[in-house]
XYZ file of C-alpha atoms in Angstrom:
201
model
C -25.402 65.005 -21.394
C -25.080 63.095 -17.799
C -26.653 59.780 -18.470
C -26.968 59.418 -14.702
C -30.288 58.713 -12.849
C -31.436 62.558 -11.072
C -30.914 61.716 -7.445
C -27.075 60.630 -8.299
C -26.155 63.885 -9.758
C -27.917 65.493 -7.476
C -25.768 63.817 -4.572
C -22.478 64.071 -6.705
C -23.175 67.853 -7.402
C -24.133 68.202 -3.803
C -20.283 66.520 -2.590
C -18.531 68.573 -5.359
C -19.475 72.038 -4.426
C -19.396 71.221 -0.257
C -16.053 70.061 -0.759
C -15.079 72.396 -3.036
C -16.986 75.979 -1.753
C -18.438 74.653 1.574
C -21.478 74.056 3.217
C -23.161 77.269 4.268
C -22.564 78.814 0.496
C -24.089 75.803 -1.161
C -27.462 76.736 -1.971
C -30.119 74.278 -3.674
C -30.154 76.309 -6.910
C -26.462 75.735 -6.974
C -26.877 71.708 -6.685
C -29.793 71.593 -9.047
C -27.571 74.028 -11.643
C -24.509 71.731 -11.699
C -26.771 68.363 -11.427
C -28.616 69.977 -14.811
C -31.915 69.674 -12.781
C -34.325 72.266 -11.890
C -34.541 73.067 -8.055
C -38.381 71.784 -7.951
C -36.372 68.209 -8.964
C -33.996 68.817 -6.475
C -37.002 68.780 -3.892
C -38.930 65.457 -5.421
C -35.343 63.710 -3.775
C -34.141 65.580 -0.887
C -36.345 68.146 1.237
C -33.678 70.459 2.065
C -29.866 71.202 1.786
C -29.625 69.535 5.096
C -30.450 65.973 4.148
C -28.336 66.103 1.033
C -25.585 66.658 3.175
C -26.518 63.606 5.811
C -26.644 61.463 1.947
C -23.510 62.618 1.140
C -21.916 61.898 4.214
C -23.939 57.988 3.758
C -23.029 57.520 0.292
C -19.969 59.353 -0.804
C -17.663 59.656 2.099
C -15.725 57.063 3.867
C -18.367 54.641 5.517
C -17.297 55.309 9.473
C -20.966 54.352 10.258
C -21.599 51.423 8.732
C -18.248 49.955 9.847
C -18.933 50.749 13.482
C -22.239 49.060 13.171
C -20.112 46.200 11.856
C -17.781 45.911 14.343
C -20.045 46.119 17.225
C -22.471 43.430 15.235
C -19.269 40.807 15.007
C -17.830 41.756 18.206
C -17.778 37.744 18.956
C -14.916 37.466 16.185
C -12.314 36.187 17.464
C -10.160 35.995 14.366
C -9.946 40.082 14.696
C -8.214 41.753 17.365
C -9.159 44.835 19.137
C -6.081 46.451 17.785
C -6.962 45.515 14.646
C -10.719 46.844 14.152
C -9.076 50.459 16.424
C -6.606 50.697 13.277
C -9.463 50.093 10.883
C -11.699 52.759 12.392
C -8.966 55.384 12.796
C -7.829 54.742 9.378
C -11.576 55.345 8.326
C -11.859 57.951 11.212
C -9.086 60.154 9.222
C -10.292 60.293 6.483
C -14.001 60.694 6.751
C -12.951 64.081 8.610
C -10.474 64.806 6.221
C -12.936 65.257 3.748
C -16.367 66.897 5.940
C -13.752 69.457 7.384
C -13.722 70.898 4.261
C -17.310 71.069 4.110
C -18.421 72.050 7.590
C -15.941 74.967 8.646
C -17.693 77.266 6.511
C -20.773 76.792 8.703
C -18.536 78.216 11.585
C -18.369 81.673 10.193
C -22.334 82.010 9.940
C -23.915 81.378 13.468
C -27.091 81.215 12.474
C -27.004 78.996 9.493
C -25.384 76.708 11.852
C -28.059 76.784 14.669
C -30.150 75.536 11.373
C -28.356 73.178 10.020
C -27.442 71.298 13.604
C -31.544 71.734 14.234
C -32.475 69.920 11.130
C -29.711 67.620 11.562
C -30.699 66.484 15.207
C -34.840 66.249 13.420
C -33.157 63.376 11.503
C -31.127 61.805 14.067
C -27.759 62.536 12.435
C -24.785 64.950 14.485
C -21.300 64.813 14.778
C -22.148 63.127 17.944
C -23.012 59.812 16.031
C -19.412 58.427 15.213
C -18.881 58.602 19.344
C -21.858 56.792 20.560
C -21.081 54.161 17.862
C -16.968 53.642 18.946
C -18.677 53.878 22.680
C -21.057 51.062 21.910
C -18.352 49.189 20.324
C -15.953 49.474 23.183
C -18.499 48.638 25.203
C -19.190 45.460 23.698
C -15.499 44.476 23.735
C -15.273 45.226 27.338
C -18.159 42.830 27.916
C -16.301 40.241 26.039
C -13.363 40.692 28.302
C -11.367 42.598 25.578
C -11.280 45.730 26.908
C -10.289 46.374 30.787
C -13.302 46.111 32.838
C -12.558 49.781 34.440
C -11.859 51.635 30.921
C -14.104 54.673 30.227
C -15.301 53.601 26.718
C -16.699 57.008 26.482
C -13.371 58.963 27.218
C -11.584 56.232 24.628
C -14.009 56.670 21.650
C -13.303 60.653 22.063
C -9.704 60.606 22.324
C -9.508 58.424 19.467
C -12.358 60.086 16.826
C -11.133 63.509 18.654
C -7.526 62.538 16.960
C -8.765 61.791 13.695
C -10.758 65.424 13.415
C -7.457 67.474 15.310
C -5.321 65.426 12.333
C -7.425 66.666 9.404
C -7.904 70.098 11.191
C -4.300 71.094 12.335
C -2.281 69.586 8.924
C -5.393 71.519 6.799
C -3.241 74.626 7.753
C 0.296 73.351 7.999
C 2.867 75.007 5.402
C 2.933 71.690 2.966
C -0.815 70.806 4.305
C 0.515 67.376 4.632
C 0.739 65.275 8.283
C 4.201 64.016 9.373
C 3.269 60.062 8.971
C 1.028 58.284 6.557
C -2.266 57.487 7.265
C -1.356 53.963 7.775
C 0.866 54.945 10.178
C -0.917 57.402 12.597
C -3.878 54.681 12.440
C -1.594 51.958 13.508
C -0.001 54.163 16.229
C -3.273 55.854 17.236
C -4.578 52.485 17.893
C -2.134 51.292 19.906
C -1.680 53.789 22.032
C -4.894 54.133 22.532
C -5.420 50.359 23.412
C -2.201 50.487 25.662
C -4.404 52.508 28.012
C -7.873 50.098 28.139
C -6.433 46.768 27.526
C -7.340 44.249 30.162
């Protein structure tokens, strides 16, 4: 028997089956089954299948939020570079879609459960949106501190950039081997440069 406090195998049976069967055929009684938990549980934690899936994305996937937040809190650092804090967002960028992709693109095939799930996802102020308007805000803090060119469409960079990260875990999803040309480490480094050769004061 799972020794495990309710709410945590709720959330870890939650990630398991969206990463495994997706999100639109994950049901509650599903989560509550695998968590050993009875539905009526399920519901003392989490009001719907929605916000289990905004937890899961908080506390089980690679934290692109938080380390937005970060960045654009110690934008005054000078002992990191702009480079430096592009790499470390692409690098968490990559593989925070790398693992929703999974989870999300069964939503595609079921209009309707999507209209639901992005209505109850905009109710608590969560979207796919979010990761932009964070590497926005952050380029637009650099570019305040003189960092980034004063011209640069911080908008059109944070796209490109997170827009790279979701095409890398997309495309490579379906490639023969289902593996990208260069490492992660790699197509971070490069992504960021690239991508800095083009704002850079």
């Amino acid at each position: 028997m799972d020794q495990k406090p309710a709410r945590v195998r709720i959330v870890d049976a939650a990630h398991d089956l969206m990463l495994s069967i997706g999100l639109a055929r994950t049901t509650t009684k599903a989560i509550a089954q695998a968590a050993g938990c009875s539905e009526a549980a399920l519901y003392k934690y989490f009001a719907n299948k929605e916000e289990l899936f905004v937890t899961v994305l908080h506390e089980r996937l690679p934290k692109l939020g938080s380390l937005l937040s970060r960045l654009t809190e110690g934008v005054a650092n000078p002992d990191r570079t702009v480079e430096e804090n592009l790499t470390d967002i692409a690098r968490e960028a990559a593989l925070f879609y790398e693992e929703t992709f999974p989870m999300a693109a069964s939503l595609y095939a079921e209009p309707q459960l999507k209209r639901r799930h992005e209505d109850i996802l905009r109710g608590l102020g969560s979207g796919p949106h979010k990761p932009i308007q964070g590497l926005d805000a952050y380029l637009r803090a650099e570019q305040a501190a003189g960092r980034v060119a004063p011209g640069a469409d911080t908008y059109a960079a944070a796209s490109l950039l997170l827009g790279a990260c979701a095409q890398r875990a997309f495309a490579y999803d379906m490639s023969p081997d289902r593996k990208p040309p260069q490492s992660l480490d790699a197509f971070a480094t490069g992504l960021a440069r690239t991508l800095l050769g083009g704002i850079a004061p």
